[in-house]
Amino acid sequence: MKATIKDFFGSNLEQEVLDKVVILPQGEYSTGYIFTLPDKLIWADFEEVYIELGLTSNPVAAFCGGTFRQPLSGLLGVSYSASTSALFTGGIRGLSLNGSSGEVYLDVGDPRGRVRRVVGYKRRISRVGIDELMSAMCLPNLIANADLTDNPINQRGFDGNWAALAVGTYGYDQWVKVSSTHMGAVIEAGKYRPSTKHTFTKDDVVIGEFMSPASGHWSVAVPFATSGKFDLYAGQFKRPWHPVLDGEKRCREHYQTDTVRQSGSSYASGYIQFASSSFAELMRKIPDVTYTDLTLSPATGWTEMTSRIYATRNNVSRIVRNTTLAGASSYIISDIVADASITLEELNGQIIYLQ
């Protein structure tokens, strides 16, 4: 059997929408008024029909001797004898005016009752064109670490215990604890369309639609989770989740771990040993670098040159000076953490909470 586009994308070619249809425009229509549907429509086309009811300008007694002049609105079932028209035969039916209760009551057929407006909502299947579909499929997923179920990126070795983290601390890569109950996917400034409608899904279920900020870093926050396939993209088109192929690269632009090492000989006191490493990915800014587990050989006779420990966006170095040795074979090994993550303060309050 020949495959079709729908075989690949399923029901996403068809989107259900509700179209608003003004059946009877704003006005004041008396009992006995017949209103007719717009051309080529019948009552059975509508999912819901709202009839707005009101009162004439004549005062109606209300509690404490006041007057009630404002329109009343309500949702009524539609009864009709013809497929395209209906006859309004009732008035406004409210609650009772029982002295102390202060509730308004108008009998069915009360001449003061009026229809003010009729609006219908018609369900429609919107068939998306293939160009629009392919364009939507090509929009980037703004969440770099999008598959916490099967392929989480976890350079920090997070154990999944969000409750144990302090607010503002990262768990999985690019997911930060933003409150006592929510984790947030961090979106970097310049990597999204500003002031644009975006859609957020988890496991192919739409969780929210919202406008992106006009500028700056921001985050979309959901309740703590240790699994889920997430998608965040510009537009209001529902699409199936698909893997983020460059997710690890994008995460490493914010956070990397590495080891620097160098071996050689130091021939006289005052010579230096220089160990450096290039980052796997260019970082988004010069990172804060933490060195751990420094190993030197020989173990004595070295002074660390703190003023010469430095990093760039693509490189990190560690330097030690020989103070007493001469002609000795030597090496230096050190683990490093390079952190250029966006902090909670840098989000500047631009956190969109969902659920």
Short mmCIF file of C-alpha atoms in Angstrom, two decimals:
data_model
loop_
_atom_site.label_atom_id
_atom_site.label_comp_id
_atom_site.label_asym_id
_atom_site.label_seq_id
_atom_site.Cartn_x
_atom_site.Cartn_y
_atom_site.Cartn_z
CA MET A 1 0.00 0.00 0.00
CA LYS A 2 1.29 3.45 -0.86
CA ALA A 3 2.17 5.55 2.20
CA THR A 4 0.61 8.97 2.56
CA ILE A 5 1.59 12.08 4.48
CA LYS A 6 -1.10 11.24 7.01
CA ASP A 7 0.55 7.85 7.58
CA PHE A 8 3.63 9.70 8.79
CA PHE A 9 1.99 12.47 10.79
CA GLY A 10 -1.34 10.92 11.80
CA SER A 11 -4.20 13.14 12.89
CA ASN A 12 -2.00 16.23 13.09
CA LEU A 13 -3.09 16.99 9.54
CA GLU A 14 -6.56 17.63 10.98
CA GLN A 15 -7.08 20.14 13.77
CA GLU A 16 -10.47 20.68 15.46
CA VAL A 17 -11.39 24.33 15.97
CA LEU A 18 -14.53 26.16 17.15
CA ASP A 19 -15.63 29.00 14.89
CA LYS A 20 -17.70 31.77 16.49
CA VAL A 21 -20.76 32.68 14.41
CA VAL A 22 -22.94 35.69 15.28
CA ILE A 23 -26.46 34.43 14.63
CA LEU A 24 -28.26 37.50 15.97
CA PRO A 25 -26.25 40.72 16.45
CA GLN A 26 -26.46 42.90 19.53
CA GLY A 27 -29.92 44.43 19.81
CA GLU A 28 -33.25 44.16 21.64
CA TYR A 29 -35.60 41.56 20.20
CA SER A 30 -39.11 41.09 21.55
CA THR A 31 -41.04 37.91 22.27
CA GLY A 32 -42.22 36.38 19.01
CA TYR A 33 -39.17 37.52 17.03
CA ILE A 34 -38.01 34.91 14.52
CA PHE A 35 -34.27 34.81 13.96
CA THR A 36 -32.73 32.96 11.05
CA LEU A 37 -29.31 31.38 10.72
CA PRO A 38 -26.74 32.76 8.28
CA ASP A 39 -26.76 31.31 4.80
CA LYS A 40 -25.85 27.61 4.41
CA LEU A 41 -25.95 26.87 8.14
CA ILE A 42 -28.39 24.72 10.11
CA TRP A 43 -28.82 24.35 13.87
CA ALA A 44 -27.30 20.89 13.83
CA ASP A 45 -23.98 22.43 12.75
CA PHE A 46 -23.45 24.06 16.13
CA GLU A 47 -21.65 22.61 19.13
CA GLU A 48 -23.05 25.30 21.44
CA VAL A 49 -25.44 28.23 21.07
CA TYR A 50 -25.40 31.08 23.58
CA ILE A 51 -28.49 33.27 23.95
CA GLU A 52 -27.93 36.52 25.83
CA LEU A 53 -31.05 37.69 27.62
CA GLY A 54 -31.85 41.14 28.93
CA LEU A 55 -34.57 43.45 30.17
CA THR A 56 -36.28 46.39 28.58
CA SER A 57 -35.60 49.86 29.88
CA ASN A 58 -38.57 49.65 32.24
CA PRO A 59 -37.41 49.37 35.88
CA VAL A 60 -37.86 46.00 37.52
CA ALA A 61 -38.26 45.76 41.29
CA ALA A 62 -35.26 44.36 43.12
CA PHE A 63 -34.16 43.89 46.72
CA CYS A 64 -34.00 46.96 48.98
CA GLY A 65 -36.16 49.00 46.65
CA GLY A 66 -33.50 49.38 43.98
CA THR A 67 -33.95 48.89 40.28
CA PHE A 68 -32.44 46.27 38.00
CA ARG A 69 -31.57 47.49 34.53
CA GLN A 70 -28.48 45.41 33.61
CA PRO A 71 -28.72 42.54 31.10
CA LEU A 72 -28.85 38.99 32.39
CA SER A 73 -26.94 36.34 30.47
CA GLY A 74 -27.43 32.60 30.36
CA LEU A 75 -26.84 29.45 28.39
CA LEU A 76 -30.05 27.90 27.02
CA GLY A 77 -30.71 24.82 24.96
CA VAL A 78 -31.95 25.56 21.47
CA SER A 79 -35.39 24.33 20.46
CA TYR A 80 -36.37 24.76 16.86
CA SER A 81 -39.01 23.51 14.48
CA ALA A 82 -37.12 24.40 11.33
CA SER A 83 -33.52 23.60 10.50
CA THR A 84 -32.53 27.21 9.89
CA SER A 85 -34.74 29.39 12.12
CA ALA A 86 -36.11 29.57 15.65
CA LEU A 87 -38.93 31.42 17.37
CA PHE A 88 -38.21 33.07 20.72
CA THR A 89 -41.35 32.47 22.81
CA GLY A 90 -40.09 32.88 26.37
CA GLY A 91 -39.01 35.73 28.55
CA ILE A 92 -36.28 35.85 31.16
CA ARG A 93 -36.57 33.25 33.86
CA GLY A 94 -34.39 34.03 36.85
CA LEU A 95 -34.67 33.25 40.55
CA SER A 96 -37.39 34.45 42.91
CA LEU A 97 -37.76 37.82 44.62
CA ASN A 98 -38.59 36.62 48.11
CA GLY A 99 -38.31 39.71 50.25
CA SER A 100 -35.04 39.16 52.10
CA SER A 101 -33.44 37.03 49.42
CA GLY A 102 -33.09 39.89 46.96
CA GLU A 103 -33.29 37.57 43.96
CA VAL A 104 -34.91 38.59 40.67
CA TYR A 105 -37.67 36.49 39.13
CA LEU A 106 -39.37 36.99 35.77
CA ASP A 107 -41.87 34.43 34.52
CA VAL A 108 -41.50 32.79 31.14
CA GLY A 109 -43.31 35.00 28.67
CA ASP A 110 -42.87 38.16 30.75
CA PRO A 111 -43.13 40.98 28.19
CA ARG A 112 -40.15 42.75 29.71
CA GLY A 113 -37.85 39.88 28.70
CA ARG A 114 -35.82 40.34 25.57
CA VAL A 115 -33.25 38.43 23.54
CA ARG A 116 -30.19 40.65 23.24
CA ARG A 117 -27.83 38.51 21.15
CA VAL A 118 -27.39 34.94 19.86
CA VAL A 119 -23.95 33.48 19.20
CA GLY A 120 -23.15 29.96 18.01
CA TYR A 121 -19.94 27.93 18.12
CA LYS A 122 -19.47 25.61 15.18
CA ARG A 123 -16.92 22.79 15.29
CA ARG A 124 -14.76 22.59 12.20
CA ILE A 125 -12.00 20.29 11.05
CA SER A 126 -9.12 22.43 9.81
CA ARG A 127 -7.01 20.60 7.27
CA VAL A 128 -3.46 21.85 7.46
CA GLY A 129 -1.60 22.33 4.20
CA ILE A 130 1.56 20.27 3.71
CA ASP A 131 3.75 23.40 3.52
CA GLU A 132 2.41 24.61 6.87
CA LEU A 133 2.85 21.14 8.34
CA MET A 134 6.45 20.76 7.22
CA SER A 135 7.25 24.27 8.40
CA ALA A 136 5.87 23.47 11.85
CA MET A 137 7.80 20.20 12.01
CA CYS A 138 11.03 22.07 11.27
CA LEU A 139 10.63 24.60 14.07
CA PRO A 140 13.32 23.96 16.72
CA ASN A 141 12.46 22.50 20.08
CA LEU A 142 13.63 25.22 22.46
CA ILE A 143 14.20 22.66 25.22
CA ALA A 144 17.70 21.27 24.73
CA ASN A 145 17.31 18.47 27.29
CA ALA A 146 13.93 17.31 26.03
CA ASP A 147 13.87 13.57 26.77
CA LEU A 148 14.03 12.90 30.50
CA THR A 149 12.40 9.50 30.01
CA ASP A 150 14.88 7.67 27.79
CA ASN A 151 17.84 9.97 27.21
CA PRO A 152 18.31 12.58 29.95
CA ILE A 153 21.42 14.75 29.71
CA ASN A 154 22.79 14.75 33.24
CA GLN A 155 26.34 16.11 33.47
CA ARG A 156 25.88 17.02 37.14
CA GLY A 157 24.94 13.47 38.12
CA PHE A 158 21.54 14.56 39.47
CA ASP A 159 19.73 11.77 41.35
CA GLY A 160 16.20 13.01 40.61
CA ASN A 161 15.53 14.33 44.13
CA TRP A 162 14.30 17.83 43.35
CA ALA A 163 13.16 18.40 46.93
CA ALA A 164 16.75 18.16 48.17
CA LEU A 165 18.00 20.95 45.87
CA ALA A 166 18.04 24.60 46.82
CA VAL A 167 15.90 26.92 44.70
CA GLY A 168 18.08 28.21 41.87
CA THR A 169 20.09 24.97 41.60
CA TYR A 170 20.20 22.92 38.42
CA GLY A 171 19.23 19.25 38.39
CA TYR A 172 19.24 17.80 34.90
CA ASP A 173 21.03 19.93 32.32
CA GLN A 174 19.06 23.05 31.44
CA TRP A 175 16.42 22.30 34.10
CA VAL A 176 16.61 24.49 37.20
CA LYS A 177 14.60 24.43 40.41
CA VAL A 178 12.57 27.66 40.25
CA SER A 179 10.34 27.13 43.31
CA SER A 180 9.57 24.61 46.03
CA THR A 181 7.30 22.72 43.60
CA HIS A 182 8.42 23.48 40.04
CA MET A 183 11.38 22.90 37.74
CA GLY A 184 11.98 25.21 34.81
CA ALA A 185 13.41 24.68 31.33
CA VAL A 186 15.72 27.63 30.68
CA ILE A 187 15.52 29.48 27.35
CA GLU A 188 18.44 31.72 26.41
CA ALA A 189 17.98 35.25 25.08
CA GLY A 190 18.36 35.44 21.32
CA LYS A 191 17.43 31.77 20.84
CA TYR A 192 13.65 32.26 20.42
CA ARG A 193 11.09 34.42 18.62
CA PRO A 194 10.12 37.27 20.98
CA SER A 195 6.51 38.26 21.70
CA THR A 196 5.23 35.21 19.83
CA LYS A 197 2.67 32.56 20.71
CA HIS A 198 4.42 29.37 21.82
CA THR A 199 3.16 25.85 22.56
CA PHE A 200 4.49 23.55 25.31
CA THR A 201 3.82 19.81 25.28
CA LYS A 202 4.73 16.89 27.51
CA ASP A 203 4.38 13.36 26.17
CA ASP A 204 2.45 14.71 23.16
CA VAL A 205 -0.14 16.45 25.35
CA VAL A 206 -0.46 20.24 25.09
CA ILE A 207 0.20 21.67 28.55
CA GLY A 208 0.00 25.35 27.67
CA GLU A 209 0.02 28.08 25.03
CA PHE A 210 1.47 31.48 25.88
CA MET A 211 3.35 34.51 24.58
CA SER A 212 7.12 34.53 24.79
CA PRO A 213 8.77 37.58 26.42
CA ALA A 214 9.87 40.54 24.35
CA SER A 215 13.51 39.99 25.34
CA GLY A 216 15.84 38.37 27.84
CA HIS A 217 16.26 34.89 29.27
CA TRP A 218 13.12 33.09 30.46
CA SER A 219 11.86 29.75 31.70
CA VAL A 220 8.80 27.51 31.40
CA ALA A 221 8.08 25.81 34.73
CA VAL A 222 6.22 22.55 35.38
CA PRO A 223 5.85 20.40 38.50
CA PHE A 224 8.91 18.34 39.44
CA ALA A 225 9.46 15.33 37.19
CA THR A 226 12.09 12.72 36.50
CA SER A 227 10.63 11.65 33.16
CA GLY A 228 8.79 13.12 30.21
CA LYS A 229 9.33 14.02 26.57
CA PHE A 230 9.04 17.82 26.32
CA ASP A 231 8.56 20.15 23.37
CA LEU A 232 8.47 23.95 23.22
CA TYR A 233 8.13 25.76 19.92
CA ALA A 234 6.76 28.90 18.29
CA GLY A 235 3.18 28.69 17.04
CA GLN A 236 -0.08 27.02 18.04
CA PHE A 237 0.27 23.92 15.92
CA LYS A 238 0.18 20.58 17.75
CA ARG A 239 2.93 18.32 16.50
CA PRO A 240 4.30 14.93 17.55
CA TRP A 241 7.39 14.92 19.75
CA HIS A 242 10.70 14.16 18.07
CA PRO A 243 14.24 13.85 19.49
CA VAL A 244 16.51 16.88 19.79
CA LEU A 245 19.60 15.79 17.87
CA ASP A 246 21.86 18.63 19.05
CA GLY A 247 20.69 18.58 22.67
CA GLU A 248 24.02 17.64 24.23
CA LYS A 249 25.86 20.30 22.24
CA ARG A 250 23.39 22.95 23.39
CA CYS A 251 23.70 21.81 27.01
CA ARG A 252 27.51 21.96 26.85
CA GLU A 253 27.32 25.60 25.82
CA HIS A 254 26.10 26.21 29.38
CA TYR A 255 27.90 23.56 31.46
CA GLN A 256 30.84 21.21 30.87
CA THR A 257 33.10 18.90 32.83
CA ASP A 258 36.58 17.93 31.71
CA THR A 259 40.07 16.92 32.83
CA VAL A 260 43.22 18.93 32.15
CA ARG A 261 46.55 17.10 32.12
CA GLN A 262 50.15 17.63 31.04
CA SER A 263 53.44 15.79 31.56
CA GLY A 264 57.07 16.84 31.05
CA SER A 265 60.27 17.76 32.82
CA SER A 266 61.05 20.76 34.99
CA TYR A 267 64.75 21.46 34.73
CA ALA A 268 65.24 24.20 37.27
CA SER A 269 63.57 25.93 40.13
CA GLY A 270 61.09 28.53 38.89
CA TYR A 271 60.01 26.67 35.78
CA ILE A 272 56.29 26.14 35.34
CA GLN A 273 54.06 23.22 34.43
CA PHE A 274 51.16 24.25 32.19
CA ALA A 275 48.05 22.07 31.74
CA SER A 276 45.19 23.10 29.47
CA SER A 277 42.19 21.69 27.67
CA SER A 278 39.87 22.89 24.94
CA PHE A 279 36.15 22.65 25.63
CA ALA A 280 34.12 20.21 23.60
CA GLU A 281 31.78 23.08 22.68
CA LEU A 282 32.20 26.83 22.63
CA MET A 283 30.50 28.11 25.79
CA ARG A 284 27.94 30.90 25.68
CA LYS A 285 30.18 33.13 27.83
CA ILE A 286 33.43 32.84 29.79
CA PRO A 287 32.52 30.25 32.43
CA ASP A 288 33.15 30.12 36.13
CA VAL A 289 35.70 27.32 36.53
CA THR A 290 36.08 25.04 39.52
CA TYR A 291 39.14 22.76 39.77
CA THR A 292 39.01 19.55 41.77
CA ASP A 293 41.24 16.53 42.43
CA LEU A 294 44.57 18.13 41.59
CA THR A 295 47.28 15.48 41.20
CA LEU A 296 50.96 16.48 40.96
CA SER A 297 54.04 14.37 40.49
CA PRO A 298 56.36 14.68 42.31
CA ALA A 299 53.92 15.44 45.09
CA THR A 300 56.07 18.19 46.63
CA GLY A 301 58.00 21.13 45.38
CA TRP A 302 55.18 22.94 43.58
CA THR A 303 53.40 26.22 44.11
CA GLU A 304 50.10 26.84 42.35
CA MET A 305 50.03 30.06 40.36
CA THR A 306 46.51 31.17 41.12
CA SER A 307 46.88 34.29 39.04
CA ARG A 308 47.48 32.08 36.02
CA ILE A 309 44.38 29.88 36.40
CA TYR A 310 42.12 31.15 33.67
CA ALA A 311 39.45 30.27 31.13
CA THR A 312 38.10 31.55 27.86
CA ARG A 313 34.91 30.54 26.07
CA ASN A 314 36.76 27.65 24.43
CA ASN A 315 39.72 26.82 26.68
CA VAL A 316 40.75 26.35 30.31
CA SER A 317 44.25 26.20 31.81
CA ARG A 318 45.92 25.46 35.14
CA ILE A 319 49.54 26.39 35.89
CA VAL A 320 51.88 25.34 38.72
CA ARG A 321 55.47 26.50 39.40
CA ASN A 322 58.43 24.35 40.33
CA THR A 323 60.01 25.77 43.49
CA THR A 324 62.73 23.28 44.38
CA LEU A 325 63.02 20.54 41.76
CA ALA A 326 65.58 20.29 39.00
CA GLY A 327 65.48 17.93 36.06
CA ALA A 328 62.58 15.93 37.48
CA SER A 329 59.95 14.23 35.33
CA SER A 330 56.55 15.57 36.30
CA TYR A 331 52.88 15.68 35.42
CA ILE A 332 49.73 17.55 36.43
CA ILE A 333 46.16 16.24 36.28
CA SER A 334 43.06 18.14 37.41
CA ASP A 335 39.31 17.72 36.95
CA ILE A 336 37.41 20.88 36.09
CA VAL A 337 33.81 22.11 36.03
CA ALA A 338 33.05 24.99 33.67
CA ASP A 339 29.71 26.62 34.45
CA ALA A 340 28.10 29.29 32.26
CA SER A 341 24.53 28.41 33.28
CA ILE A 342 21.82 31.07 33.33
CA THR A 343 21.06 31.86 36.95
CA LEU A 344 17.66 32.37 38.52
CA GLU A 345 18.55 36.05 38.96
CA GLU A 346 19.31 36.37 35.24
CA LEU A 347 15.79 35.20 34.43
CA ASN A 348 14.63 38.46 36.02
CA GLY A 349 11.29 36.99 37.04
CA GLN A 350 10.41 35.82 33.51
CA ILE A 351 9.10 32.40 34.56
CA ILE A 352 5.92 31.02 32.99
CA TYR A 353 4.28 28.50 35.33
CA LEU A 354 2.19 25.71 33.80
CA GLN A 355 -0.02 23.27 35.72
#
